[in-house]
mmCIF file of C-alpha atoms in Angstrom:
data_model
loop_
_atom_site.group_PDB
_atom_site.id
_atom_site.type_symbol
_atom_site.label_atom_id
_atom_site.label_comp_id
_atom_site.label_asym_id
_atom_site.label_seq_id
_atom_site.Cartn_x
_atom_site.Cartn_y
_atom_site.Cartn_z
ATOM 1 C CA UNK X 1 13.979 16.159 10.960
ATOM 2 C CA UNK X 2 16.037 18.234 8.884
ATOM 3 C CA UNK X 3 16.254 17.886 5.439
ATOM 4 C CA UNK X 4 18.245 18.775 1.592
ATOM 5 C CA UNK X 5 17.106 18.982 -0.906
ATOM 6 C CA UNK X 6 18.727 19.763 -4.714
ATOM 7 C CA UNK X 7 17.553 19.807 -8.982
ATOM 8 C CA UNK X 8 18.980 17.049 -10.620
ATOM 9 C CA UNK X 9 18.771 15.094 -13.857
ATOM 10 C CA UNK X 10 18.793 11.336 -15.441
ATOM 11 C CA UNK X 11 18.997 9.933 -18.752
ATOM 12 C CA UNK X 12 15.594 8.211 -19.737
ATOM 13 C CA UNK X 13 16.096 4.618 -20.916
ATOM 14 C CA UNK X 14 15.274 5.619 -24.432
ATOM 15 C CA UNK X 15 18.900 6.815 -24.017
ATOM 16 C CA UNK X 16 18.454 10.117 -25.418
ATOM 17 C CA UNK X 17 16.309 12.352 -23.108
ATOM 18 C CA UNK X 18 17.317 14.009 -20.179
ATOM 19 C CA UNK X 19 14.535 14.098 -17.661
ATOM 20 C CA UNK X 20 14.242 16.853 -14.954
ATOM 21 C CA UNK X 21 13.836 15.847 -11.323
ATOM 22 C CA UNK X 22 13.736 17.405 -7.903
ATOM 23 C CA UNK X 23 15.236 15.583 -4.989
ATOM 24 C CA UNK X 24 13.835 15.826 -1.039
ATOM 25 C CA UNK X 25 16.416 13.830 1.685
ATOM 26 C CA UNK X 26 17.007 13.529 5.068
ATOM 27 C CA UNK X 27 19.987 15.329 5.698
ATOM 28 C CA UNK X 28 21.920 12.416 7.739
ATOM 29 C CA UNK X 29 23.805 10.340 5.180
ATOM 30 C CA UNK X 30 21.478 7.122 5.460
ATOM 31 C CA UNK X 31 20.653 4.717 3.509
ATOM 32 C CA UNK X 32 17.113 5.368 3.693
ATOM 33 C CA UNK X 33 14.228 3.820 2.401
ATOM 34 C CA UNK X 34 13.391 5.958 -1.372
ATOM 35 C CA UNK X 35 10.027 6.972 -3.254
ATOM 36 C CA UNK X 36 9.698 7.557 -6.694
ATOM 37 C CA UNK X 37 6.725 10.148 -6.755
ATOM 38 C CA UNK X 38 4.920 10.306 -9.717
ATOM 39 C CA UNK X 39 2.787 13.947 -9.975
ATOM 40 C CA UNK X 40 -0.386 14.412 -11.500
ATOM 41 C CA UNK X 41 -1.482 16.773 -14.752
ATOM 42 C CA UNK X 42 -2.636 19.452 -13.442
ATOM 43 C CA UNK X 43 -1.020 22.359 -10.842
ATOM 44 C CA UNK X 44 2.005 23.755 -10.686
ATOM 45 C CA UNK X 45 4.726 21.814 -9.724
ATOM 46 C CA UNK X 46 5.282 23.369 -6.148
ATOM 47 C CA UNK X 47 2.500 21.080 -4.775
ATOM 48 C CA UNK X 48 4.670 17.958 -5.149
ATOM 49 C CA UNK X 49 7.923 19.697 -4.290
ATOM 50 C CA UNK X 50 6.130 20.365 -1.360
ATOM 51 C CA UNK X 51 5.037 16.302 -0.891
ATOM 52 C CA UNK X 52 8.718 15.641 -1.593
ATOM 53 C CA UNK X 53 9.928 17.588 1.228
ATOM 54 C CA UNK X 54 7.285 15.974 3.309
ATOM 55 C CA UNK X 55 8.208 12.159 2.527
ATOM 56 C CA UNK X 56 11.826 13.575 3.405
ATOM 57 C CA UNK X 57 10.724 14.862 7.217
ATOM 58 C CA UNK X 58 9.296 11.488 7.438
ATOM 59 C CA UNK X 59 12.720 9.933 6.995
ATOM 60 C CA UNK X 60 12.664 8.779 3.027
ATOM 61 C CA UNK X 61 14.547 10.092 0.248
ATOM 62 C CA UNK X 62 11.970 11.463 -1.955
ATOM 63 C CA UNK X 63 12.467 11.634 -6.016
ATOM 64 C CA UNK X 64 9.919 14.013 -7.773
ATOM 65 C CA UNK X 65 10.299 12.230 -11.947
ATOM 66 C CA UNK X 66 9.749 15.386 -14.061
ATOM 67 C CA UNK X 67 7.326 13.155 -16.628
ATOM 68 C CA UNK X 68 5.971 16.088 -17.862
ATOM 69 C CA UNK X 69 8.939 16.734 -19.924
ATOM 70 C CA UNK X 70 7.178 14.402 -22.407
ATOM 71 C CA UNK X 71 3.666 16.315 -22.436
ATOM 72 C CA UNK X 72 0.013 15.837 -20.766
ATOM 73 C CA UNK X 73 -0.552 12.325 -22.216
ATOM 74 C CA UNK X 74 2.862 10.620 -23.222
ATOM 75 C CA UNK X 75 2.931 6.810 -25.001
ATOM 76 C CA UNK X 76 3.048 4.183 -22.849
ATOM 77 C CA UNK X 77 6.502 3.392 -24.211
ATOM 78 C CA UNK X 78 7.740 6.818 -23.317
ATOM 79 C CA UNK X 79 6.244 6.563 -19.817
ATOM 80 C CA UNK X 80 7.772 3.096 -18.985
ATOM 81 C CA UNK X 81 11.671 4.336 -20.675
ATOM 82 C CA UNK X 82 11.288 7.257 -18.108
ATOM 83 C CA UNK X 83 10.123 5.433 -15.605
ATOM 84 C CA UNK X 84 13.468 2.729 -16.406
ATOM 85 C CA UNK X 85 15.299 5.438 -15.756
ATOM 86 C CA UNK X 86 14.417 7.189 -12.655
ATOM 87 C CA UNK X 87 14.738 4.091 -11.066
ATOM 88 C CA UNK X 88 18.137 3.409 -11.847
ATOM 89 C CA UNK X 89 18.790 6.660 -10.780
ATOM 90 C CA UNK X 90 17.500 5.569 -7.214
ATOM 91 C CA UNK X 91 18.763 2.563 -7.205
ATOM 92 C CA UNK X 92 22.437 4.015 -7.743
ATOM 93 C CA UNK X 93 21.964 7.101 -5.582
ATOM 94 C CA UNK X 94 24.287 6.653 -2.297
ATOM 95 C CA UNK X 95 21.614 7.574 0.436
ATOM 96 C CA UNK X 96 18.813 5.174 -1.301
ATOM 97 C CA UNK X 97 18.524 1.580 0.225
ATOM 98 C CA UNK X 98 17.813 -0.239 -2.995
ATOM 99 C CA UNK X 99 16.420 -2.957 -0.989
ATOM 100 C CA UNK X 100 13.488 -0.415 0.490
ATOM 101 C CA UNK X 101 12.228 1.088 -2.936
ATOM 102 C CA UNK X 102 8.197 2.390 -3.416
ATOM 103 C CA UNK X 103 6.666 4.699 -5.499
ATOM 104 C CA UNK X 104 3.888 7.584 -5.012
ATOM 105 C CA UNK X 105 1.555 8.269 -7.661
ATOM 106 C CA UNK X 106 -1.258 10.719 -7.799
ATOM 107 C CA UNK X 107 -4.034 11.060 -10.321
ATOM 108 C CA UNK X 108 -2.159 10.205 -14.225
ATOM 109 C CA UNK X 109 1.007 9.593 -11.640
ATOM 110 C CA UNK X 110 -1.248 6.452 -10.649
ATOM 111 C CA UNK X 111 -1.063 4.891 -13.733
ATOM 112 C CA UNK X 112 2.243 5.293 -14.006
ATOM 113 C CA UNK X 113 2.970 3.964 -10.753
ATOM 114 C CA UNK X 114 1.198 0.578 -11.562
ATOM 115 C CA UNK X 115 2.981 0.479 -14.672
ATOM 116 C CA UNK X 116 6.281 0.784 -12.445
ATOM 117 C CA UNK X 117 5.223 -1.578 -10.189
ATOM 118 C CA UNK X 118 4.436 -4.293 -12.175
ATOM 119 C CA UNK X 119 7.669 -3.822 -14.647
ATOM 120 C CA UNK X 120 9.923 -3.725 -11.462
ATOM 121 C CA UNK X 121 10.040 -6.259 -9.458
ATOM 122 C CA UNK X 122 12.573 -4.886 -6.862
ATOM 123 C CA UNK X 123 9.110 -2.108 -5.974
ATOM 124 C CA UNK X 124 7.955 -2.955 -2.716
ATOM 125 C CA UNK X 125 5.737 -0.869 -1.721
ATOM 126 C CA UNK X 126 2.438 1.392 -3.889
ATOM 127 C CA UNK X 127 0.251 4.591 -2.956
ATOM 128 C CA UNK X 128 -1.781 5.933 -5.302
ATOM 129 C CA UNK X 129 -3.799 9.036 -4.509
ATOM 130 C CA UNK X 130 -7.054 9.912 -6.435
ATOM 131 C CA UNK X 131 -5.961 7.879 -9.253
ATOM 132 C CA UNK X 132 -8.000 6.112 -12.136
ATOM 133 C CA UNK X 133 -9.629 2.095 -12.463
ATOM 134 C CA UNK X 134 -9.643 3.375 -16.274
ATOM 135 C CA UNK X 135 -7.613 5.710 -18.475
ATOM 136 C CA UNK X 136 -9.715 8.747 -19.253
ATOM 137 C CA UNK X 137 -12.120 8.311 -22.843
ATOM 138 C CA UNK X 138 -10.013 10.247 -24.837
ATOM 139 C CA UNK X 139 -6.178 9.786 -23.600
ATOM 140 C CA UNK X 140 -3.852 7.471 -25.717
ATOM 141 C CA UNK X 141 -4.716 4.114 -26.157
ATOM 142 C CA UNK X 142 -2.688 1.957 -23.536
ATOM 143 C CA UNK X 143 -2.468 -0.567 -20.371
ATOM 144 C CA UNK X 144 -5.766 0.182 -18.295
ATOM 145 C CA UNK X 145 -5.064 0.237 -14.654
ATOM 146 C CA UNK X 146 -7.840 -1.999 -13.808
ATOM 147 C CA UNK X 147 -6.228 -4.928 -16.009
ATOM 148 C CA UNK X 148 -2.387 -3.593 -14.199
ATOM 149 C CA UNK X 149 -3.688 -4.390 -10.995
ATOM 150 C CA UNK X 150 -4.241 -7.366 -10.971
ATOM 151 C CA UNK X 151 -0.778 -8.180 -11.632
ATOM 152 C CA UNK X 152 0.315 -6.057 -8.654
ATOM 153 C CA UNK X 153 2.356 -8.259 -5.897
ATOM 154 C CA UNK X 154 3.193 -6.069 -3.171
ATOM 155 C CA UNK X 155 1.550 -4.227 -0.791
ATOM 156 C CA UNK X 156 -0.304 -1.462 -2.453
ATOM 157 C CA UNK X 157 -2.776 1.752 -0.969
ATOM 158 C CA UNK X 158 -5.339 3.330 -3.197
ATOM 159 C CA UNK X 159 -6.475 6.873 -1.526
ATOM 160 C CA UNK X 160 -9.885 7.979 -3.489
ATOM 161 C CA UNK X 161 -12.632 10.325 -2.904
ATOM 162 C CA UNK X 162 -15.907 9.876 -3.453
ATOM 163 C CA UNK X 163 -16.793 12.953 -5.262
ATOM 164 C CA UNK X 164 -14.179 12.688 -7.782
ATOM 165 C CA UNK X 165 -15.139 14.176 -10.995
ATOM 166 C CA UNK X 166 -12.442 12.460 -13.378
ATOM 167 C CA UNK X 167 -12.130 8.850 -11.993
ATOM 168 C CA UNK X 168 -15.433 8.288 -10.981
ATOM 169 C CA UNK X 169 -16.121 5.934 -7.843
ATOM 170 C CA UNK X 170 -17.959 3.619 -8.941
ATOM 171 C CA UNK X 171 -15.269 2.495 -10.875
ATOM 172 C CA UNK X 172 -12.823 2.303 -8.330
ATOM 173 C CA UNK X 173 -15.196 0.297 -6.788
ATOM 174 C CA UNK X 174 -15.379 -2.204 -10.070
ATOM 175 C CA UNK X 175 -11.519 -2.068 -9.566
ATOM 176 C CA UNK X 176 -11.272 -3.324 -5.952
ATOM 177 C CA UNK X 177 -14.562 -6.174 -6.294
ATOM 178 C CA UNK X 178 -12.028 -7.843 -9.038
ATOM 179 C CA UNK X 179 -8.430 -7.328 -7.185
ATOM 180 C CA UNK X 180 -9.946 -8.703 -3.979
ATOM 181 C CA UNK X 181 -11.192 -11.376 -6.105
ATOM 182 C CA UNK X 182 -7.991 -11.906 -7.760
ATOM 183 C CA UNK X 183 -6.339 -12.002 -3.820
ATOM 184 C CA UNK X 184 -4.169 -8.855 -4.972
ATOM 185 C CA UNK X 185 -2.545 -6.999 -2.038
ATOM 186 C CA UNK X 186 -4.506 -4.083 -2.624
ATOM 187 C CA UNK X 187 -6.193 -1.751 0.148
ATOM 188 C CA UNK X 188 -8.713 1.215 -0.617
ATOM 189 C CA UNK X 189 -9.778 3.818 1.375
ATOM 190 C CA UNK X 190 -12.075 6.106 0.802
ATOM 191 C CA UNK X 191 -12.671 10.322 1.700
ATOM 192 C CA UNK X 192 -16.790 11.162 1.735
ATOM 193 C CA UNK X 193 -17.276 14.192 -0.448
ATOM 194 C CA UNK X 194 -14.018 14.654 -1.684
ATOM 195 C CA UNK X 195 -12.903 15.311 -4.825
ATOM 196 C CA UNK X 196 -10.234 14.390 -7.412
ATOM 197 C CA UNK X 197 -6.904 16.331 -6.580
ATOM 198 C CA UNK X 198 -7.611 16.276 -3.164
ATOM 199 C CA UNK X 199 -3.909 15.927 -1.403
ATOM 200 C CA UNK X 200 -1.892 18.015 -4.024
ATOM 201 C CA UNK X 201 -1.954 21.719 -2.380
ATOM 202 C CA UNK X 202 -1.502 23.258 -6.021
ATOM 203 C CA UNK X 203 -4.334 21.111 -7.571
ATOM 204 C CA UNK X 204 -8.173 22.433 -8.175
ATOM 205 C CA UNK X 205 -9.589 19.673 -6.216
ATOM 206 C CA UNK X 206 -7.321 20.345 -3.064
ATOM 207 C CA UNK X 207 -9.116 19.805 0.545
ATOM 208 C CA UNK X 208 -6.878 20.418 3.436
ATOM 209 C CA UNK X 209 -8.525 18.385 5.698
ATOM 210 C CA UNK X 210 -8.847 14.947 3.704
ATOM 211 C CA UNK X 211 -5.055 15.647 2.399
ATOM 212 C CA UNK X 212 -3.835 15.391 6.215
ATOM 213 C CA UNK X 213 -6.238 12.498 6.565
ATOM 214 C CA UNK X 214 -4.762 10.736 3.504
ATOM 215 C CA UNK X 215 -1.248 11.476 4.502
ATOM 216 C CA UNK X 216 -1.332 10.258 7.887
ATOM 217 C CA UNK X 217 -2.791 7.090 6.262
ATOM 218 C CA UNK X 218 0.132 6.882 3.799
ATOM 219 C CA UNK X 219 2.363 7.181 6.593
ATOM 220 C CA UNK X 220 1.200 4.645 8.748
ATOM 221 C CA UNK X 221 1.169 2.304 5.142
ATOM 222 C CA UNK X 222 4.657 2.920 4.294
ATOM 223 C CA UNK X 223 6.088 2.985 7.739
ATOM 224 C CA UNK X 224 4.863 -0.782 8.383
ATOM 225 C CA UNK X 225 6.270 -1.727 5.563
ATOM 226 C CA UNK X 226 9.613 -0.114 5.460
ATOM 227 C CA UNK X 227 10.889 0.451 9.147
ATOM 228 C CA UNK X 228 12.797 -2.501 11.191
ATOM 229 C CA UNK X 229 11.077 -2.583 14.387
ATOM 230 C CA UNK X 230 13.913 -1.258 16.171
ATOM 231 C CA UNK X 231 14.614 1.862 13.877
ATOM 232 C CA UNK X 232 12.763 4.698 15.271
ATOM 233 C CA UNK X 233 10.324 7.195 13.278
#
C-alpha cells in the first residue's frame, strides 16, 4: 500500500507548547482508522518513524506524539495536557475516523498510553509493547500502571519479554493475576528470552525476530477490532 507521510505540529492542552509530531498515512484519502503512538526513552527517533510508516502500510493513519519535547521523565500533568492535545489533533484531522481511534505505546510510551486510555473515553483500542506494571524506583512520583489498568475498558494487548531488564516479569505477571481478577479486557503475551526494547529497531534491546513476532500479533489485535468484515486488509 502506498503511503505519505509529512512533520507537523499541535498545541498541547496546556495551551502554550507546541509539540512536534511525525505523521505516516495511507495515501488514498480515507477515513481510516488512527493510532496515537507513544515512543519509548531511549533510541533515536527513526525507530518509530519507521513503526509509523508500518501502521500506515497496514492501512491506519499513524501519529508519532513528539513527548520528548518535555524531557526523559515529564509530570504527569504535562504528559496528560500533551496527550489532550494530540488527540484532538486526530480527532480533527480529515483522513482520521474519529470513531476508530487507538493508541501504541512502547516502554515509558506504555504508561502514557494507559493514562490516554483511561482519560479518553472515545480510545478503543490499546498495545503496549515492553512496557512497565510499575513506574521505575526513581522516576517522578505519579499514576502506577498497575492501579491504571484496572480502570482500562476496551480491548487492550500487552507485548512483554521475559528477559526484560527494566520492567521485570514478574511484575507483569502481578499486573495481569489482578486485571484478570478485576475482569479487565486485558491480553498478555509473552516473548521467551527477550528483552526490554525488543520491537523498536533503534532501541538497545532490539531482536528482529520477536519484533516481527510481536507485530504480526499487533496486527491481527487491531485488525479485529477495527476492520468491518467486508473492508479488505
Amino acid at each position: 500500500m502506498s503511503t505519505r507521510t509529512e512533520r507537523t505540529t499541535y498545541p498541547s492542552a496546556d495551551g502554550a507548547t507546541s509539540i512536534p509530531a511525525y505523521l505516516a498515512a495511507p495515501a488514498s484519502p480515507g477515513p481510516h482508522p488512527a493510532v496515537l503512538i507513544l515512543r519509548g526513552v531511549a533510541g533515536p527517533e527513526d525507530g518509530y518513524t519507521e513503526i509509523a510508516e508500518r501502521l500506515a502500510s497496514w492501512g491506519y493513519l499513524a501519529l508519532l506524539h513528539g513527548w520528548k519535547i518535555r524531557g526523559d521523565d515529564p509530570p504527569d500533568a504535562q504528559v496528560e495536557a500533551d496527550l489532550a492535545g494530540a488527540l484532538a489533533f486526530l480527532r480533527k484531522h480529515p483522513a482520521a475516523d474519529r470513531e476508530r481511534l487507538a493508541v501504541f505505546g512502547f516502554c515509558r510510551g506504555g504508561v502514557h498510553a494507559l493514562m490516554a486510555a483511561t482519560a479518553h473515553p472515545d480510545l478503543r483500542l490499546v498495545v503496549i509493547f515492553h512496557g512497565f506494571a510499575f513506574r521505575r524506583e526513581h522516576a517522578q512520583p505519579g499514576l502506577q500502571p498497575y492501579d491504571l489498568a484496572q480502570r482500562i475498558a476496551v480491548p487492550t494487548l500487552i507485548l512483554h519479554g521475559t528477559k526484560d531488564e527494566q520492567a521485570p516479569i514478574e511484575g507483569m505477571h502481578r499486573l495481569e493475576q489482578r486485571v484478570r481478577e478485576a475482569g479487565r479486557p486485558i491480553e498478555f503475551r509473552y516473548y521467551e528470552g527477550a528483552r526490554h526494547g525488543f520491537a523498536v529497531r533503534t532501541h538497545p534491546g532490539f531482536d528482529a525476530p520477536t519484533a516481527q513476532a510481536s507485530f504480526a500479533e499487533a496486527r491481527r489485535f487491531i485488525d479485529a477490532g477495527f476492520r468491518p468484515s467486508n473492508e479488505a486488509p
